[in-house]
PDB file of C-alpha atoms and ligand atoms in Angstrom:
ATOM      1  CA  UNK A   1      24.691  49.876 126.458  1.00 47.00           C
ATOM      2  CA  UNK A   2      25.090  48.028 122.781  1.00 49.00           C
ATOM      3  CA  UNK A   3      23.882  51.542 120.790  1.00 57.00           C
ATOM      4  CA  UNK A   4      25.907  53.883 122.815  1.00 73.00           C
ATOM      5  CA  UNK A   5      28.722  55.436 120.774  1.00 89.00           C
ATOM      6  CA  UNK A   6      32.262  54.253 122.036  1.00 93.00           C
ATOM      7  CA  UNK A   7      35.943  55.869 120.948  1.00 96.00           C
ATOM      8  CA  UNK A   8      39.138  54.344 122.158  1.00 97.00           C
ATOM      9  CA  UNK A   9      42.155  57.112 121.245  1.00 97.00           C
ATOM     10  CA  UNK A  10      43.857  55.110 123.254  1.00 97.00           C
ATOM     11  CA  UNK A  11      43.410  51.526 123.107  1.00 97.00           C
ATOM     12  CA  UNK A  12      45.405  49.088 125.112  1.00 96.00           C
ATOM     13  CA  UNK A  13      44.421  46.411 128.196  1.00 97.00           C
ATOM     14  CA  UNK A  14      44.675  49.045 131.262  1.00 97.00           C
ATOM     15  CA  UNK A  15      42.139  51.741 129.575  1.00 97.00           C
ATOM     16  CA  UNK A  16      39.949  48.980 128.465  1.00 97.00           C
ATOM     17  CA  UNK A  17      40.028  47.476 132.139  1.00 97.00           C
ATOM     18  CA  UNK A  18      39.737  50.550 133.265  1.00 98.00           C
ATOM     19  CA  UNK A  19      36.603  51.695 131.191  1.00 97.00           C
ATOM     20  CA  UNK A  20      35.007  48.389 132.093  1.00 97.00           C
ATOM     21  CA  UNK A  21      35.349  49.164 135.899  1.00 97.00           C
ATOM     22  CA  UNK A  22      33.058  52.255 135.542  1.00 97.00           C
ATOM     23  CA  UNK A  23      30.304  51.285 133.576  1.00 95.00           C
ATOM     24  CA  UNK A  24      30.247  48.031 135.583  1.00 96.00           C
ATOM     25  CA  UNK A  25      30.246  50.705 138.727  1.00 96.00           C
ATOM     26  CA  UNK A  26      27.676  53.140 137.262  1.00 94.00           C
ATOM     27  CA  UNK A  27      25.390  50.259 136.821  1.00 93.00           C
ATOM     28  CA  UNK A  28      25.371  49.780 140.098  1.00 94.00           C
ATOM     29  CA  UNK A  29      24.803  52.906 141.952  1.00 94.00           C
ATOM     30  CA  UNK A  30      22.821  55.643 140.627  1.00 90.00           C
ATOM     31  CA  UNK A  31      23.561  58.671 142.932  1.00 94.00           C
ATOM     32  CA  UNK A  32      26.659  60.437 142.266  1.00 94.00           C
ATOM     33  CA  UNK A  33      28.480  60.900 145.388  1.00 94.00           C
ATOM     34  CA  UNK A  34      28.343  56.970 146.147  1.00 96.00           C
ATOM     35  CA  UNK A  35      29.378  56.102 142.592  1.00 96.00           C
ATOM     36  CA  UNK A  36      32.324  58.307 142.911  1.00 96.00           C
ATOM     37  CA  UNK A  37      33.006  56.538 146.635  1.00 96.00           C
ATOM     38  CA  UNK A  38      32.879  52.990 144.907  1.00 97.00           C
ATOM     39  CA  UNK A  39      35.181  54.519 141.917  1.00 98.00           C
ATOM     40  CA  UNK A  40      38.150  55.941 144.270  1.00 97.00           C
ATOM     41  CA  UNK A  41      39.957  53.214 144.571  1.00 97.00           C
ATOM     42  CA  UNK A  42      40.031  51.744 140.906  1.00 98.00           C
ATOM     43  CA  UNK A  43      40.767  55.644 139.801  1.00 98.00           C
ATOM     44  CA  UNK A  44      43.537  55.782 142.664  1.00 97.00           C
ATOM     45  CA  UNK A  45      45.608  52.531 141.264  1.00 96.00           C
ATOM     46  CA  UNK A  46      45.101  53.787 137.755  1.00 97.00           C
ATOM     47  CA  UNK A  47      46.779  57.103 138.821  1.00 96.00           C
ATOM     48  CA  UNK A  48      49.253  54.446 140.716  1.00 94.00           C
ATOM     49  CA  UNK A  49      50.013  52.528 137.620  1.00 93.00           C
ATOM     50  CA  UNK A  50      52.622  54.236 135.330  1.00 81.00           C
ATOM     51  CA  UNK A  51      53.058  52.101 132.329  1.00 92.00           C
ATOM     52  CA  UNK A  52      49.660  52.403 131.039  1.00 96.00           C
ATOM     53  CA  UNK A  53      50.080  56.187 129.327  1.00 97.00           C
ATOM     54  CA  UNK A  54      52.449  56.422 126.133  1.00 96.00           C
ATOM     55  CA  UNK A  55      54.443  59.583 126.378  1.00 95.00           C
ATOM     56  CA  UNK A  56      52.588  61.211 123.654  1.00 94.00           C
ATOM     57  CA  UNK A  57      49.829  61.980 125.907  1.00 96.00           C
ATOM     58  CA  UNK A  58      51.723  62.807 129.010  1.00 95.00           C
ATOM     59  CA  UNK A  59      53.958  65.395 127.361  1.00 95.00           C
ATOM     60  CA  UNK A  60      53.516  68.649 125.219  1.00 93.00           C
ATOM     61  CA  UNK A  61      52.522  68.630 121.520  1.00 91.00           C
ATOM     62  CA  UNK A  62      55.764  69.201 119.439  1.00 88.00           C
ATOM     63  CA  UNK A  63      56.096  73.031 118.069  1.00 85.00           C
ATOM     64  CA  UNK A  64      54.133  71.207 114.698  1.00 84.00           C
ATOM     65  CA  UNK A  65      51.695  69.670 115.995  1.00 88.00           C
ATOM     66  CA  UNK A  66      47.733  71.144 115.456  1.00 84.00           C
ATOM     67  CA  UNK A  67      46.796  72.300 118.427  1.00 84.00           C
ATOM     68  CA  UNK A  68      43.296  71.576 118.795  1.00 84.00           C
ATOM     69  CA  UNK A  69      42.396  72.456 122.448  1.00 85.00           C
ATOM     70  CA  UNK A  70      41.656  76.170 123.566  1.00 83.00           C
ATOM     71  CA  UNK A  71      42.721  76.390 126.957  1.00 84.00           C
ATOM     72  CA  UNK A  72      45.219  78.678 126.264  1.00 80.00           C
ATOM     73  CA  UNK A  73      48.612  78.764 127.761  1.00 77.00           C
ATOM     74  CA  UNK A  74      50.257  75.522 125.651  1.00 87.00           C
ATOM     75  CA  UNK A  75      48.772  73.492 127.822  1.00 94.00           C
ATOM     76  CA  UNK A  76      47.824  69.897 126.097  1.00 95.00           C
ATOM     77  CA  UNK A  77      44.704  68.196 126.482  1.00 96.00           C
ATOM     78  CA  UNK A  78      44.764  65.032 125.385  1.00 97.00           C
ATOM     79  CA  UNK A  79      41.292  62.981 124.774  1.00 97.00           C
ATOM     80  CA  UNK A  80      42.011  59.179 125.451  1.00 98.00           C
ATOM     81  CA  UNK A  81      38.177  57.522 125.350  1.00 98.00           C
ATOM     82  CA  UNK A  82      34.967  58.542 125.430  1.00 97.00           C
ATOM     83  CA  UNK A  83      31.358  57.138 125.330  1.00 94.00           C
ATOM     84  CA  UNK A  84      28.992  59.710 123.703  1.00 86.00           C
ATOM     85  CA  UNK A  85      27.489  62.184 125.985  1.00 84.00           C
ATOM     86  CA  UNK A  86      27.974  60.579 129.394  1.00 91.00           C
ATOM     87  CA  UNK A  87      31.938  59.607 129.730  1.00 96.00           C
ATOM     88  CA  UNK A  88      35.459  61.437 128.690  1.00 97.00           C
ATOM     89  CA  UNK A  89      38.577  59.986 130.144  1.00 98.00           C
ATOM     90  CA  UNK A  90      41.663  62.691 129.272  1.00 97.00           C
ATOM     91  CA  UNK A  91      44.777  63.969 130.397  1.00 97.00           C
ATOM     92  CA  UNK A  92      45.748  67.491 130.701  1.00 97.00           C
ATOM     93  CA  UNK A  93      49.063  68.732 130.517  1.00 97.00           C
ATOM     94  CA  UNK A  94      50.353  72.107 132.251  1.00 96.00           C
ATOM     95  CA  UNK A  95      53.723  73.341 131.309  1.00 96.00           C
ATOM     96  CA  UNK A  96      55.388  74.397 134.430  1.00 96.00           C
ATOM     97  CA  UNK A  97      54.672  77.674 135.510  1.00 96.00           C
ATOM     98  CA  UNK A  98      51.430  77.959 133.358  1.00 96.00           C
ATOM     99  CA  UNK A  99      47.955  78.780 134.759  1.00 96.00           C
ATOM    100  CA  UNK A 100      44.708  77.509 133.273  1.00 95.00           C
ATOM    101  CA  UNK A 101      41.501  79.457 132.824  1.00 95.00           C
ATOM    102  CA  UNK A 102      39.273  79.975 135.871  1.00 97.00           C
ATOM    103  CA  UNK A 103      36.733  77.742 134.729  1.00 96.00           C
ATOM    104  CA  UNK A 104      33.856  74.898 135.438  1.00 95.00           C
ATOM    105  CA  UNK A 105      33.102  71.621 134.750  1.00 94.00           C
ATOM    106  CA  UNK A 106      29.240  71.046 134.944  1.00 94.00           C
ATOM    107  CA  UNK A 107      29.695  67.177 135.060  1.00 95.00           C
ATOM    108  CA  UNK A 108      31.205  65.012 138.159  1.00 95.00           C
ATOM    109  CA  UNK A 109      34.398  63.840 137.715  1.00 95.00           C
ATOM    110  CA  UNK A 110      37.511  62.508 139.595  1.00 96.00           C
ATOM    111  CA  UNK A 111      40.989  64.493 138.588  1.00 95.00           C
ATOM    112  CA  UNK A 112      44.189  63.244 139.901  1.00 96.00           C
ATOM    113  CA  UNK A 113      47.485  63.752 139.091  1.00 96.00           C
ATOM    114  CA  UNK A 114      50.477  61.691 138.048  1.00 94.00           C
ATOM    115  CA  UNK A 115      53.609  63.950 137.007  1.00 96.00           C
ATOM    116  CA  UNK A 116      54.739  66.810 138.638  1.00 97.00           C
ATOM    117  CA  UNK A 117      52.906  69.317 141.258  1.00 98.00           C
ATOM    118  CA  UNK A 118      49.991  71.865 140.862  1.00 97.00           C
ATOM    119  CA  UNK A 119      48.054  74.915 143.395  1.00 97.00           C
ATOM    120  CA  UNK A 120      44.530  74.424 142.730  1.00 95.00           C
ATOM    121  CA  UNK A 121      42.469  77.702 143.599  1.00 96.00           C
ATOM    122  CA  UNK A 122      38.645  76.966 143.833  1.00 94.00           C
ATOM    123  CA  UNK A 123      35.387  79.222 143.686  1.00 95.00           C
ATOM    124  CA  UNK A 124      32.167  80.196 143.694  1.00 93.00           C
ATOM    125  CA  UNK A 125      29.918  82.219 141.974  1.00 93.00           C
ATOM    126  CA  UNK A 126      28.345  84.775 144.596  1.00 93.00           C
ATOM    127  CA  UNK A 127      25.944  86.604 141.990  1.00 89.00           C
ATOM    128  CA  UNK A 128      22.790  84.753 140.850  1.00 86.00           C
ATOM    129  CA  UNK A 129      24.635  82.886 138.243  1.00 83.00           C
ATOM    130  CA  UNK A 130      21.814  82.332 135.686  1.00 84.00           C
ATOM    131  CA  UNK A 131      23.963  84.110 132.790  1.00 89.00           C
ATOM    132  CA  UNK A 132      26.777  82.258 130.480  1.00 91.00           C
ATOM    133  CA  UNK A 133      28.242  85.443 129.088  1.00 93.00           C
ATOM    134  CA  UNK A 134      28.458  88.969 130.872  1.00 92.00           C
ATOM    135  CA  UNK A 135      28.881  90.179 134.252  1.00 93.00           C
ATOM    136  CA  UNK A 136      29.771  87.003 136.776  1.00 95.00           C
ATOM    137  CA  UNK A 137      30.921  88.113 140.373  1.00 95.00           C
ATOM    138  CA  UNK A 138      33.616  85.006 142.260  1.00 95.00           C
ATOM    139  CA  UNK A 139      34.646  84.471 145.713  1.00 95.00           C
ATOM    140  CA  UNK A 140      37.754  82.737 146.442  1.00 95.00           C
ATOM    141  CA  UNK A 141      37.335  79.600 148.186  1.00 95.00           C
ATOM    142  CA  UNK A 142      40.059  77.703 149.516  1.00 94.00           C
ATOM    143  CA  UNK A 143      43.578  76.380 147.934  1.00 95.00           C
ATOM    144  CA  UNK A 144      45.286  73.231 147.403  1.00 94.00           C
ATOM    145  CA  UNK A 145      48.755  71.548 147.013  1.00 97.00           C
ATOM    146  CA  UNK A 146      48.932  69.037 145.049  1.00 96.00           C
ATOM    147  CA  UNK A 147      51.312  66.072 143.894  1.00 96.00           C
ATOM    148  CA  UNK A 148      51.573  62.717 142.155  1.00 95.00           C
ATOM    149  CA  UNK A 149      48.767  60.087 143.370  1.00 95.00           C
ATOM    150  CA  UNK A 150      46.799  63.288 144.700  1.00 96.00           C
ATOM    151  CA  UNK A 151      42.982  63.115 143.874  1.00 95.00           C
ATOM    152  CA  UNK A 152      39.452  64.663 143.763  1.00 92.00           C
ATOM    153  CA  UNK A 153      35.956  64.486 143.228  1.00 93.00           C
ATOM    154  CA  UNK A 154      33.750  66.997 141.384  1.00 92.00           C
ATOM    155  CA  UNK A 155      30.290  66.970 142.288  1.00 90.00           C
ATOM    156  CA  UNK A 156      29.015  70.133 140.903  1.00 86.00           C
ATOM    157  CA  UNK A 157      27.564  72.613 141.899  1.00 83.00           C
ATOM    158  CA  UNK A 158      30.623  71.856 144.658  1.00 79.00           C
ATOM    159  CA  UNK A 159      33.777  72.554 144.176  1.00 80.00           C
ATOM    160  CA  UNK A 160      32.988  73.010 140.544  1.00 91.00           C
ATOM    161  CA  UNK A 161      34.773  76.313 139.564  1.00 94.00           C
ATOM    162  CA  UNK A 162      38.873  76.105 139.702  1.00 95.00           C
ATOM    163  CA  UNK A 163      42.240  77.307 138.300  1.00 96.00           C
ATOM    164  CA  UNK A 164      45.196  75.031 138.035  1.00 96.00           C
ATOM    165  CA  UNK A 165      48.974  76.392 137.933  1.00 97.00           C
ATOM    166  CA  UNK A 166      51.547  73.848 137.736  1.00 98.00           C
ATOM    167  CA  UNK A 167      54.331  74.528 140.235  1.00 98.00           C
ATOM    168  CA  UNK A 168      57.100  71.663 139.579  1.00 98.00           C
ATOM    169  CA  UNK A 169      59.527  72.058 137.209  1.00 97.00           C
ATOM    170  CA  UNK A 170      58.344  69.191 134.889  1.00 96.00           C
ATOM    171  CA  UNK A 171      54.850  70.030 133.115  1.00 96.00           C
ATOM    172  CA  UNK A 172      51.814  68.412 135.474  1.00 97.00           C
ATOM    173  CA  UNK A 173      49.992  65.747 134.036  1.00 97.00           C
ATOM    174  CA  UNK A 174      46.228  65.153 135.361  1.00 97.00           C
ATOM    175  CA  UNK A 175      44.395  62.318 134.628  1.00 97.00           C
ATOM    176  CA  UNK A 176      40.598  63.187 134.453  1.00 97.00           C
ATOM    177  CA  UNK A 177      37.108  61.194 134.239  1.00 98.00           C
ATOM    178  CA  UNK A 178      34.390  63.048 133.780  1.00 97.00           C
ATOM    179  CA  UNK A 179      30.379  62.694 133.446  1.00 95.00           C
ATOM    180  CA  UNK A 180      30.782  64.115 130.188  1.00 95.00           C
ATOM    181  CA  UNK A 181      32.015  64.800 127.034  1.00 95.00           C
ATOM    182  CA  UNK A 182      33.955  67.959 128.767  1.00 95.00           C
ATOM    183  CA  UNK A 183      36.239  68.979 126.181  1.00 95.00           C
ATOM    184  CA  UNK A 184      33.508  69.613 123.780  1.00 94.00           C
ATOM    185  CA  UNK A 185      30.619  70.474 126.208  1.00 94.00           C
ATOM    186  CA  UNK A 186      29.889  74.285 126.278  1.00 94.00           C
ATOM    187  CA  UNK A 187      31.536  75.697 129.762  1.00 94.00           C
ATOM    188  CA  UNK A 188      32.420  78.791 130.999  1.00 95.00           C
ATOM    189  CA  UNK A 189      35.613  80.352 131.697  1.00 96.00           C
ATOM    190  CA  UNK A 190      35.632  83.710 134.048  1.00 96.00           C
ATOM    191  CA  UNK A 191      38.014  86.592 134.093  1.00 96.00           C
ATOM    192  CA  UNK A 192      38.151  87.603 137.601  1.00 94.00           C
ATOM    193  CA  UNK A 193      39.689  91.344 137.114  1.00 94.00           C
ATOM    194  CA  UNK A 194      37.081  92.341 135.215  1.00 95.00           C
ATOM    195  CA  UNK A 195      34.248  90.178 136.734  1.00 95.00           C
ATOM    196  CA  UNK A 196      32.918  88.519 133.375  1.00 96.00           C
ATOM    197  CA  UNK A 197      32.133  84.795 132.428  1.00 96.00           C
ATOM    198  CA  UNK A 198      31.636  84.104 128.721  1.00 96.00           C
ATOM    199  CA  UNK A 199      30.813  80.665 127.202  1.00 94.00           C
ATOM    200  CA  UNK A 200      34.026  78.176 127.079  1.00 92.00           C
ATOM    201  CA  UNK A 201      34.986  75.026 125.092  1.00 93.00           C
ATOM    202  CA  UNK A 202      37.994  73.931 125.897  1.00 93.00           C
ATOM    203  CA  UNK A 203      38.388  71.273 123.081  1.00 94.00           C
ATOM    204  CA  UNK A 204      41.351  68.614 123.124  1.00 96.00           C
ATOM    205  CA  UNK A 205      44.539  68.861 121.456  1.00 95.00           C
ATOM    206  CA  UNK A 206      43.869  65.868 119.648  1.00 95.00           C
ATOM    207  CA  UNK A 207      40.268  65.459 118.475  1.00 95.00           C
ATOM    208  CA  UNK A 208      38.240  68.031 116.957  1.00 92.00           C
ATOM    209  CA  UNK A 209      34.821  68.801 118.810  1.00 91.00           C
ATOM    210  CA  UNK A 210      31.510  69.386 116.845  1.00 82.00           C
ATOM    211  CA  UNK A 211      30.656  73.249 117.873  1.00 69.00           C
ATOM    212  CA  UNK A 212      27.594  73.134 119.533  1.00 60.00           C
ATOM    213  CA  UNK A 213      24.747  75.768 117.748  1.00 54.00           C
ATOM    214  CA  UNK A 214      25.057  77.766 120.820  1.00 56.00           C
ATOM    215  CA  UNK A 215      28.334  78.834 120.332  1.00 62.00           C
ATOM    216  CA  UNK A 216      28.937  78.838 116.137  1.00 53.00           C
ATOM    217  CA  UNK A 217      30.099  82.306 115.516  1.00 54.00           C
ATOM    218  CA  UNK A 218      27.399  84.837 114.844  1.00 47.00           C
ATOM    219  CA  UNK A 219      25.132  83.488 117.331  1.00 46.00           C
ATOM    220  CA  UNK A 220      22.793  86.170 119.318  1.00 42.00           C
ATOM    221  CA  UNK A 221      23.554  85.682 123.069  1.00 43.00           C
ATOM    222  CA  UNK A 222      20.219  87.141 124.782  1.00 40.00           C
TER     223      UNK A 222
HETATM  224 FE1  LIG B   1      39.094  71.738 135.828  1.00 52.37          FE
END
């Protein structure tokens, strides 16, 4: 791991301890379901601890802050840690009543709430699903209500497409541990009314992504 590029945007003992645990656990488990099972307990403890995440990363940015995230609706996605191409830890802050775009993740993950409550709607694609842009049909699956301490596993393609709405009077804050630099990889967002899919890079509020070539303006999608 010595040559892997790591970036701590939030650098404290608790984050370093958690990242060490994730690395050790990942080394010991090749299969994603087994890895996620082994990470459940440490992730739950991270959600329960309330002193490691500073106010900045559990709030919406101030009005004059240049929010670089493209989640829309004044949503903040704060990057806390990433390991090039492999891992990211971030906090997602969604204002009361605001819904995220319907989106996928394309990576394994654990996502859990540490403040507020959320309504979550899962979907799956019911067309061939091979195009990144253009027509796409989704079917609504189950819904879920989540409160502080609740978390779920992402194992694509299962449960990979969803939207999240904050149902509390305070912004919801969720912690995302994902097996990719999820804010900067090209993913998909869906328009349910128009049956359309588009390429989507959510970005991070506090960190600029290098725009992948396939998403650069002027690139021809064919
Ligand atoms: Fe999500």
